[in-house]
Tab-separated table of C-alpha atoms and ligand atoms in Angstrom:
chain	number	residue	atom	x	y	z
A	1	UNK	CA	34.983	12.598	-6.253
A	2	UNK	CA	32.065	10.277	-5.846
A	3	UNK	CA	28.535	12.076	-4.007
A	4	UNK	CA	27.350	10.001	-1.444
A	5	UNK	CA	24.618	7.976	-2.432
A	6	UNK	CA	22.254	4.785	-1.095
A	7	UNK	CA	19.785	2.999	-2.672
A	8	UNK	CA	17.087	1.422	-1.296
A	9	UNK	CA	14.378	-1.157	-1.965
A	10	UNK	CA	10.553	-1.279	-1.092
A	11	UNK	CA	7.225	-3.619	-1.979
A	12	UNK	CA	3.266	-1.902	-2.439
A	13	UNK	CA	1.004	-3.872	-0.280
A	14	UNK	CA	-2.907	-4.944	-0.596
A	15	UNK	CA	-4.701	-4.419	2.824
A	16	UNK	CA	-6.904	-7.444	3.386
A	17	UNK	CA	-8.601	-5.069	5.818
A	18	UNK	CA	-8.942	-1.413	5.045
A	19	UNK	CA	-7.371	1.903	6.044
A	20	UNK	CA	-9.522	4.458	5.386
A	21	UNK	CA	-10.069	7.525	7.111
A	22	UNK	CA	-7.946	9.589	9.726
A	23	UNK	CA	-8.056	10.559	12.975
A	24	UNK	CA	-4.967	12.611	12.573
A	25	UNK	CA	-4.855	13.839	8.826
A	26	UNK	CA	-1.878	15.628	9.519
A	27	UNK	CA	0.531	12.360	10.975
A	28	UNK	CA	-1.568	9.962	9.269
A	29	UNK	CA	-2.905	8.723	12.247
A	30	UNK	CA	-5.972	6.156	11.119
A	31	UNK	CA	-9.227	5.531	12.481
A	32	UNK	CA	-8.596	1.581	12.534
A	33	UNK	CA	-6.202	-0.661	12.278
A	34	UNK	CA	-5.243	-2.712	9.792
A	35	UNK	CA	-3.706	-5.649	7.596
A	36	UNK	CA	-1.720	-6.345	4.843
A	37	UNK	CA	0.366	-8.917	2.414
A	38	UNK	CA	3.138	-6.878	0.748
A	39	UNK	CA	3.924	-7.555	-2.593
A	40	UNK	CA	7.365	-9.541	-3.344
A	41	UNK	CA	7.561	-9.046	-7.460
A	42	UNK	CA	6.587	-4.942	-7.623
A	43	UNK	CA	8.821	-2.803	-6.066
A	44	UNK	CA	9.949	0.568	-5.881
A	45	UNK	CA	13.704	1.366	-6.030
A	46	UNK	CA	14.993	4.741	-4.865
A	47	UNK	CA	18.774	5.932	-5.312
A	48	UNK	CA	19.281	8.730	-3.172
A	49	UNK	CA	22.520	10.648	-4.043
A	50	UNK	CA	23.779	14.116	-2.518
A	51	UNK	CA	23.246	17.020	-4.296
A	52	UNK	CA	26.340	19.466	-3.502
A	53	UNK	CA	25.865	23.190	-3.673
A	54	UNK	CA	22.231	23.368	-4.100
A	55	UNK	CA	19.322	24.616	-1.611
A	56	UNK	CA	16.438	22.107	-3.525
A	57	UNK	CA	15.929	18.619	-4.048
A	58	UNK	CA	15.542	17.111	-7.254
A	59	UNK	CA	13.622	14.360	-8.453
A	60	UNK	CA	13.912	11.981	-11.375
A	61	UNK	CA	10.673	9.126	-11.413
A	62	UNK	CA	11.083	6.424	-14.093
A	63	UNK	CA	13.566	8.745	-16.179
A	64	UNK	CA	11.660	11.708	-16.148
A	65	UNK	CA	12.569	14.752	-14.183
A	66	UNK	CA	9.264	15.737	-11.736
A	67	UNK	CA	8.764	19.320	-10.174
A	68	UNK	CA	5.292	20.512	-8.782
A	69	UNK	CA	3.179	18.816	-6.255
A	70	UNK	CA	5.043	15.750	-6.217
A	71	UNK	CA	8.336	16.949	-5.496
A	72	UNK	CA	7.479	18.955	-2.900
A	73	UNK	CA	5.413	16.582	-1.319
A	74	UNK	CA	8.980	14.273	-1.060
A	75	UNK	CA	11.214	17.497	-0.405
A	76	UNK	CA	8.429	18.445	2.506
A	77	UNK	CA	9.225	14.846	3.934
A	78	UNK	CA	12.999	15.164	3.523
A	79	UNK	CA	13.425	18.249	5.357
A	80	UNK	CA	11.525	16.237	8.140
A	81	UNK	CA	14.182	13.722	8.296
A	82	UNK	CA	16.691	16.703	7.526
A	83	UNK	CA	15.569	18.336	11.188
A	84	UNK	CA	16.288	14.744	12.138
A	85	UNK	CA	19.389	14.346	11.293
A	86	UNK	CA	20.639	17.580	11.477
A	87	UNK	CA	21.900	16.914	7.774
A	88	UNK	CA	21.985	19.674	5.914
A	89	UNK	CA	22.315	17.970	2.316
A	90	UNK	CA	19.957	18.521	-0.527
A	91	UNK	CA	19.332	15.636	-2.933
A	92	UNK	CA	18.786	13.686	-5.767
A	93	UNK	CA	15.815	11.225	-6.103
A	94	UNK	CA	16.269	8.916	-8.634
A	95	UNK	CA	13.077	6.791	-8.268
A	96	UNK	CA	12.359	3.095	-10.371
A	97	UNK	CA	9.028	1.578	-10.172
A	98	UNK	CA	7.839	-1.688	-11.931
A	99	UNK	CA	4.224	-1.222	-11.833
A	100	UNK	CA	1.341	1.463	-12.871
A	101	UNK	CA	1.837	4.474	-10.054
A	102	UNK	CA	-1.297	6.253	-8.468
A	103	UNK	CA	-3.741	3.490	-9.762
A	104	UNK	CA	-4.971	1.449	-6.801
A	105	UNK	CA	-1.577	-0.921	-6.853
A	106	UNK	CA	-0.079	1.316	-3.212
A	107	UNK	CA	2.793	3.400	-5.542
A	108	UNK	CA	2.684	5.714	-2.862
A	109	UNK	CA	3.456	2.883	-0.204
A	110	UNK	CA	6.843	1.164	-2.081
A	111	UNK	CA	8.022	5.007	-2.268
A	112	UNK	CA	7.709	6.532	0.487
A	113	UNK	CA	8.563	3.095	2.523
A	114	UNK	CA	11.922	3.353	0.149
A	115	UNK	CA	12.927	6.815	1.259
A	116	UNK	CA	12.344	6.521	4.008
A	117	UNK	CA	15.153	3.670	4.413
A	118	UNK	CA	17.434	5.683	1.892
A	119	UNK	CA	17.075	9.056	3.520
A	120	UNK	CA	17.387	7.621	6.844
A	121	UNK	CA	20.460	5.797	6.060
A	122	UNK	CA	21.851	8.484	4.189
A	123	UNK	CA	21.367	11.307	7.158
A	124	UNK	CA	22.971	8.610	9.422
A	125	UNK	CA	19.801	8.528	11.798
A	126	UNK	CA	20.027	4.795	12.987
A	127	UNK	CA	16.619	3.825	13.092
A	128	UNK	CA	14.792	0.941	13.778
A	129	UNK	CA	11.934	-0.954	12.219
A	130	UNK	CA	9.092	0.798	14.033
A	131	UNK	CA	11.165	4.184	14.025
A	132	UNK	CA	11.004	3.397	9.951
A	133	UNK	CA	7.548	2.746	9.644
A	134	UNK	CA	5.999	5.758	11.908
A	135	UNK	CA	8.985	7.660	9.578
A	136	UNK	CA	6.998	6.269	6.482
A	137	UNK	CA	3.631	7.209	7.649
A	138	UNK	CA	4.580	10.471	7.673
A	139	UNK	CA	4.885	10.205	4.047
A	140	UNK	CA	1.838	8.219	3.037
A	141	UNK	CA	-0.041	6.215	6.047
A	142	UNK	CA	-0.398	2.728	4.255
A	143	UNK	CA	3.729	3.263	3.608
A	144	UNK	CA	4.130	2.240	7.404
A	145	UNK	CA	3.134	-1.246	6.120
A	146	UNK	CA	5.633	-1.761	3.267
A	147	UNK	CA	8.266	-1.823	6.159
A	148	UNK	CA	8.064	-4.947	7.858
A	149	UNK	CA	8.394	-8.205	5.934
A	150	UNK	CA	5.247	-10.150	4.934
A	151	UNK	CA	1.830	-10.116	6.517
A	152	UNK	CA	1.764	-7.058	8.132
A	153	UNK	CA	-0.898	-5.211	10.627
A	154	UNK	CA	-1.153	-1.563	11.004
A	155	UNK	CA	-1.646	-0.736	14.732
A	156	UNK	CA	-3.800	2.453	14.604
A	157	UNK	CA	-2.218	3.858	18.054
A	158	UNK	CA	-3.616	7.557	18.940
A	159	UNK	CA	-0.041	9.451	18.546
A	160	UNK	CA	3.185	9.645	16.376
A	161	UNK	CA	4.820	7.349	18.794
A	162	UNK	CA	2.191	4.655	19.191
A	163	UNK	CA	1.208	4.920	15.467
A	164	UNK	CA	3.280	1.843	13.286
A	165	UNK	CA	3.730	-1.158	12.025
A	166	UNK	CA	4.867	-5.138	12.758
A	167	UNK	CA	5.143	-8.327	11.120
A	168	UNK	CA	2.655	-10.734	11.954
A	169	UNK	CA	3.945	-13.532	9.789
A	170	UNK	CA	6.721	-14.003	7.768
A	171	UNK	CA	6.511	-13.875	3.597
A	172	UNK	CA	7.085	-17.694	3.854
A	173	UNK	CA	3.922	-18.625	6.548
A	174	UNK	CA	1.621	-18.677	3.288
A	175	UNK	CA	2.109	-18.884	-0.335
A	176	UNK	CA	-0.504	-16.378	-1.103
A	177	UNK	CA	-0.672	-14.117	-4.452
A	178	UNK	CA	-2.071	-11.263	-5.821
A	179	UNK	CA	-3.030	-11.292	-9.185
A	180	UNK	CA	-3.852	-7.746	-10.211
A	181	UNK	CA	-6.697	-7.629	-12.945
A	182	UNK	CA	-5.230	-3.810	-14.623
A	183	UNK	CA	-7.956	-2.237	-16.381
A	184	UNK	CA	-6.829	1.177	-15.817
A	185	UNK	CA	-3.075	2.511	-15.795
A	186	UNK	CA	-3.480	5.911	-15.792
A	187	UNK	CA	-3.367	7.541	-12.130
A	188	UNK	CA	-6.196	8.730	-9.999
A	189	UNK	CA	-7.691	12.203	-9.872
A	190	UNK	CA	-8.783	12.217	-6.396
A	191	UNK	CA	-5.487	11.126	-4.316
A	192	UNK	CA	-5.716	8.918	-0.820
A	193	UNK	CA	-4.418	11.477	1.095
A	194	UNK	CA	-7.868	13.579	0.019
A	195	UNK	CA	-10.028	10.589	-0.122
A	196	UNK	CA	-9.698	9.847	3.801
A	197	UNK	CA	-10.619	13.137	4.420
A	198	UNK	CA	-13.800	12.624	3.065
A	199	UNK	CA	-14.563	9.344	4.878
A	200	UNK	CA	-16.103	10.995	7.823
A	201	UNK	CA	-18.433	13.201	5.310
A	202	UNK	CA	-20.218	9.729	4.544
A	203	UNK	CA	-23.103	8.350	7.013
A	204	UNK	CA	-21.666	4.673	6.698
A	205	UNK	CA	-18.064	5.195	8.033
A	206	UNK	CA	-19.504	4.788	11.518
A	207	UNK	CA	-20.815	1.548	10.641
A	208	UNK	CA	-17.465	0.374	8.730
A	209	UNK	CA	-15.415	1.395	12.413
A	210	UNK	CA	-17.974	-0.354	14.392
A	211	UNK	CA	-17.022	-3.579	13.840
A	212	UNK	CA	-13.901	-3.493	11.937
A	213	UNK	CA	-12.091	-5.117	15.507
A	214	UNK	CA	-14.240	-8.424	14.354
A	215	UNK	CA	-12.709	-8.215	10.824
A	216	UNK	CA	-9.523	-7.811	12.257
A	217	UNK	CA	-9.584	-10.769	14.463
A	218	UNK	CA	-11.406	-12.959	11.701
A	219	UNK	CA	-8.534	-12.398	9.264
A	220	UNK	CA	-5.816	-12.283	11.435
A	221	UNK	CA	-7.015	-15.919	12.607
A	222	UNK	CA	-7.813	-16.403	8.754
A	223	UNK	CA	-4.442	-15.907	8.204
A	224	UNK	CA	-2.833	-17.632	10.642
A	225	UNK	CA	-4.467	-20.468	10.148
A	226	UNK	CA	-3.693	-20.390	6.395
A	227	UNK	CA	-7.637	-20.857	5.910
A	228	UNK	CA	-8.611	-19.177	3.016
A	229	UNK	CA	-12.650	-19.438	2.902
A	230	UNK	CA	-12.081	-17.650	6.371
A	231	UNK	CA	-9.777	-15.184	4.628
A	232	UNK	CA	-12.673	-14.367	1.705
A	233	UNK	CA	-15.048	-14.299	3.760
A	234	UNK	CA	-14.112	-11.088	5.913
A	235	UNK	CA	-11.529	-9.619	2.625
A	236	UNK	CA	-14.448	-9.044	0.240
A	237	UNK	CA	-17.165	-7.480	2.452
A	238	UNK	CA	-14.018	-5.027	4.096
A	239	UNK	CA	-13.452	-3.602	0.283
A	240	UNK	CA	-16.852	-3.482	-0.422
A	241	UNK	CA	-17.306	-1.339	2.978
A	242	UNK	CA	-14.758	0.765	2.221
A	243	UNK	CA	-15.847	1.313	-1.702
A	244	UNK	CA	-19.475	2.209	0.286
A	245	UNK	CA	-18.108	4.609	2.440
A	246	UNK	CA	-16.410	6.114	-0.581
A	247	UNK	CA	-19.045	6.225	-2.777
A	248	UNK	CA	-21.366	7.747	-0.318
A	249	UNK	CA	-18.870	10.479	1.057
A	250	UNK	CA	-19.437	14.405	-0.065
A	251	UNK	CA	-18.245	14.880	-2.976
A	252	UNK	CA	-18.951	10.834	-3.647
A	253	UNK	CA	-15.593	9.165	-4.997
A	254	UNK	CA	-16.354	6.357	-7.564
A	255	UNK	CA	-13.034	4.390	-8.404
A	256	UNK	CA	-14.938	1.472	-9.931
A	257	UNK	CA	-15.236	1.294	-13.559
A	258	UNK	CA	-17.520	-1.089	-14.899
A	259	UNK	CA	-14.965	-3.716	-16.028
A	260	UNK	CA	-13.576	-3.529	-12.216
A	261	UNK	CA	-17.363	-4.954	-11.626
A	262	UNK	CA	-16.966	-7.295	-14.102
A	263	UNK	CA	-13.981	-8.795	-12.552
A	264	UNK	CA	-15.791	-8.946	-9.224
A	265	UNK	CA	-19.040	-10.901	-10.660
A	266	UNK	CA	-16.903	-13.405	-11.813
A	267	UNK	CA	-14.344	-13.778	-9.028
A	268	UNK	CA	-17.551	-14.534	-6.839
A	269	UNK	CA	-19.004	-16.861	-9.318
A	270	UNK	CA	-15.299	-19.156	-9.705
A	271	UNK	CA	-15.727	-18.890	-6.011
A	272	UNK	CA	-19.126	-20.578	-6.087
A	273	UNK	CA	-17.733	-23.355	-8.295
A	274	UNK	CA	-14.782	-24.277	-6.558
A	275	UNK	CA	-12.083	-21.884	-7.174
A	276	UNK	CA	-10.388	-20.665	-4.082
A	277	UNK	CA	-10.327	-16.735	-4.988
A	278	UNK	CA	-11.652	-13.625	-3.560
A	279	UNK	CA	-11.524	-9.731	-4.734
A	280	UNK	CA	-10.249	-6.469	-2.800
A	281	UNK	CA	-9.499	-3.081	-4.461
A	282	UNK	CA	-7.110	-0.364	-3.286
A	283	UNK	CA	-8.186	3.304	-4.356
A	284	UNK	CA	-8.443	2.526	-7.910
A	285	UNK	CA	-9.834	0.294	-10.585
A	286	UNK	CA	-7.979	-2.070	-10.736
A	287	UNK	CA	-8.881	-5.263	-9.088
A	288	UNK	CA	-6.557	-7.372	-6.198
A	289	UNK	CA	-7.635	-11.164	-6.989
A	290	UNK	CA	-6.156	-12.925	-3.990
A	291	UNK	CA	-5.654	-16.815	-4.209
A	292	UNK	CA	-3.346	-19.327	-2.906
A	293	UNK	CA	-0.337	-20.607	-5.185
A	294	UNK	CA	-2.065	-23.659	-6.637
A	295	UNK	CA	-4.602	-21.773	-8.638
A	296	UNK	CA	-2.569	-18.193	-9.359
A	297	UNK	CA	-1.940	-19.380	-13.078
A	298	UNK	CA	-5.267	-20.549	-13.314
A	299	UNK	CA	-6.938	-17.418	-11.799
A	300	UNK	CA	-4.038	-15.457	-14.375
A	301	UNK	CA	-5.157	-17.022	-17.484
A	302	UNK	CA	-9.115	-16.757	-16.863
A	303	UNK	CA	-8.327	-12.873	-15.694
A	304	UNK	CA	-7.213	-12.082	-18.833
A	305	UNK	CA	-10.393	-13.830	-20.724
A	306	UNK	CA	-12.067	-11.311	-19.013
A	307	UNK	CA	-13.624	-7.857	-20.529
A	308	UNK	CA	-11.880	-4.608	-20.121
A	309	UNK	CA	-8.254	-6.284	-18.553
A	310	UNK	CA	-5.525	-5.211	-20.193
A	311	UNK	CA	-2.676	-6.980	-17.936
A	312	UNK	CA	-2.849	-8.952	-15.251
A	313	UNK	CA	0.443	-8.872	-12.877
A	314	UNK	CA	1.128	-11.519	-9.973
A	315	UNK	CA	3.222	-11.768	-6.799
A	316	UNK	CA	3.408	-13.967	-4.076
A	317	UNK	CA	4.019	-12.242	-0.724
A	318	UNK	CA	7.127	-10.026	0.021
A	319	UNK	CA	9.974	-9.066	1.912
A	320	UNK	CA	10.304	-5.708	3.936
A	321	UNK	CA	11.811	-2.766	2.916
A	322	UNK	CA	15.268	-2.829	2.595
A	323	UNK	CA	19.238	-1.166	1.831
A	324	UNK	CA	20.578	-2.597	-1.201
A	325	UNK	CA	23.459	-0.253	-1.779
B	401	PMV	O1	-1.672	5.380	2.307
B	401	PMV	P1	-2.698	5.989	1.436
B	401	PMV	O2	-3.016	7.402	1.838
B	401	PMV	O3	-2.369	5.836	-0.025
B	401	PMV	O4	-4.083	5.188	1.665
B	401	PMV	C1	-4.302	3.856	1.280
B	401	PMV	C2	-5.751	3.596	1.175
B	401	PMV	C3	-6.161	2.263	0.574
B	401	PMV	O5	-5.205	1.781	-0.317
B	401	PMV	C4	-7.467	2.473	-0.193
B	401	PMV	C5	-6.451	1.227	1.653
B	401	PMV	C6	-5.246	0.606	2.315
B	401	PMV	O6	-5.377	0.232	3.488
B	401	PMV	O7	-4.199	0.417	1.667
């Protein structure tokens, strides 16, 4: 007899404006909104397959069988959509992802925004796309914005209910990429989920909330407008914020290295002589060089010129989370 199973698809996403900090740590409720392009050629697969006869999860990430803190972070969120449901299965997590996890590139995003339209399907809760991203936020907040297609805002909301994410455009409004400068693959050692925690601790997260509405505006119009000196204008000074506020929280959390600042330096300076390009970075390393389609091989090719990048990966904009099984 074949177990039930469903498989489901999911992009990361790079916020163009930041998420960082809580004012609910426990739903994942932010202190700001935010904005986002999701990611169309990384992706996070999930096969979800009942587990008969067995009181525990199980999970399998790129081959190898997990236990610890990472499975029971996902078992913790499937018994949430188990009280859902009122399903009663246990389950299998067979988990594919195409990119470096836990290193600035939103791993936690693409899976959580996966199971949550695997496990949902799969418990027969018939949910909607809002219903899926506040279910997704649950698991990792920035996850809420892997569910809807494209360019994507955040809406900060003050409860569970109010708390999600929508579309603002389409993946085909702007032929936009990402070219990811990867300088380090190996994951993080202090998590998101901690980080925000500490974004209160630091004397310039005030400053960052102030007048993040102005960012928001200026790159929503950015985008909408397809204008992309509008769109670096407000992208690098939002990561740059955020990286303050991190770097100035108790304990401080550096995820630069120097070849991250390397990258920057010379985004800016391609910028100054012509090139349409501007950086952001995640909580990681690794460095998000945004451009428009014209110039992504171009931007590619003088990435990897550069000191200490070992890869560069590229994606235009991407699709929302999705059943493919
Ligand atoms: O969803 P989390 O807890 O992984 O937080 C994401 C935080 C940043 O990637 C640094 C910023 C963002 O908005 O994606």
């Amino acid at each position: 007899m074949n177990t039930p199973h469903i498989t489901a698809l999911a992009h990361p996403n790079i916020a163009f404006i930041k998420y960082w900090g809580d004012r609910d740590p426990r739903l994942h409720i932010p202190s700001s909104n935010s904005v986002s392009m999701n990611l169309s050629t990384l992706y996070t697969k999930i096969t979800l397959s009942v587990e008969p006869d067995t009181h525990t999860d199980k999970l399998v990430i790129n081959d190898i069988a997990v236990t610890g803190a990472k499975l029971q972070r996902i078992a913790t969120f499937l018994d949430h959509v188990r009280r859902l449901g009122e399903c009663s299965h246990y389950f299998q997590i067979v988990s594919h992802t195409n990119f470096p996890t836990g290193a600035g590139i939103a791993s936690s995003a693409a899976a959580f925004a996966s199971l949550s339209v695997a496990a949902s399907a799969l418990c027969d809760l018939a949910m909607d796309e809002a219903s899926l991203s506040r279910l997704a936020r649950l698991g990792s907040g920035s996850a809420c914005r892997s569910i809807p297609a494209g360019f994507v805002e955040w809406n900060a909301g003050e409860n569970h209910l109010t708390s999600y994410a929508y579309s603002l455009h389409p993946a085909s409004h702007w032929n936009l990429y990402d070219c990811i400068a990867i300088i380090d693959q190996s994951p993080k050692t202090t998590s998101s989920i901690q980080g925000h925690t500490l974004a209160d601790t630091s004397p310039l997260q005030a400053g960052r909330l102030e007048d993040i509405e102005q960012r928001l505006k200026q790159c929503k119009d950015a985008i909408q407008r397809r204008d992309f000196d509008a769109l670096a204008a407000v992208v690098e000074p939002d990561s740059d914020m955020m990286h303050a506020v991190m770097m100035t929280s108790s304990p401080p959390l550096f995820y630069w290295l120097p070849a991250s600042l390397g990258v920057m330096l010379a985004v800016r300076e391609w910028r100054a002589q012509g090139l349409p390009a501007c950086y952001t970075l995640d909580a990681g390393a690794n460095v998000h060089v945004i451009c428009t389609e014209d110039y992504h091989s171009q931007v590619t090719e003088r990435l990897k010129q550069l000191n200490g990048v070992i890869d560069v990966l590229s994606s235009p904009p991407g699709s929302s989370a999705t059943l493919i099984e």
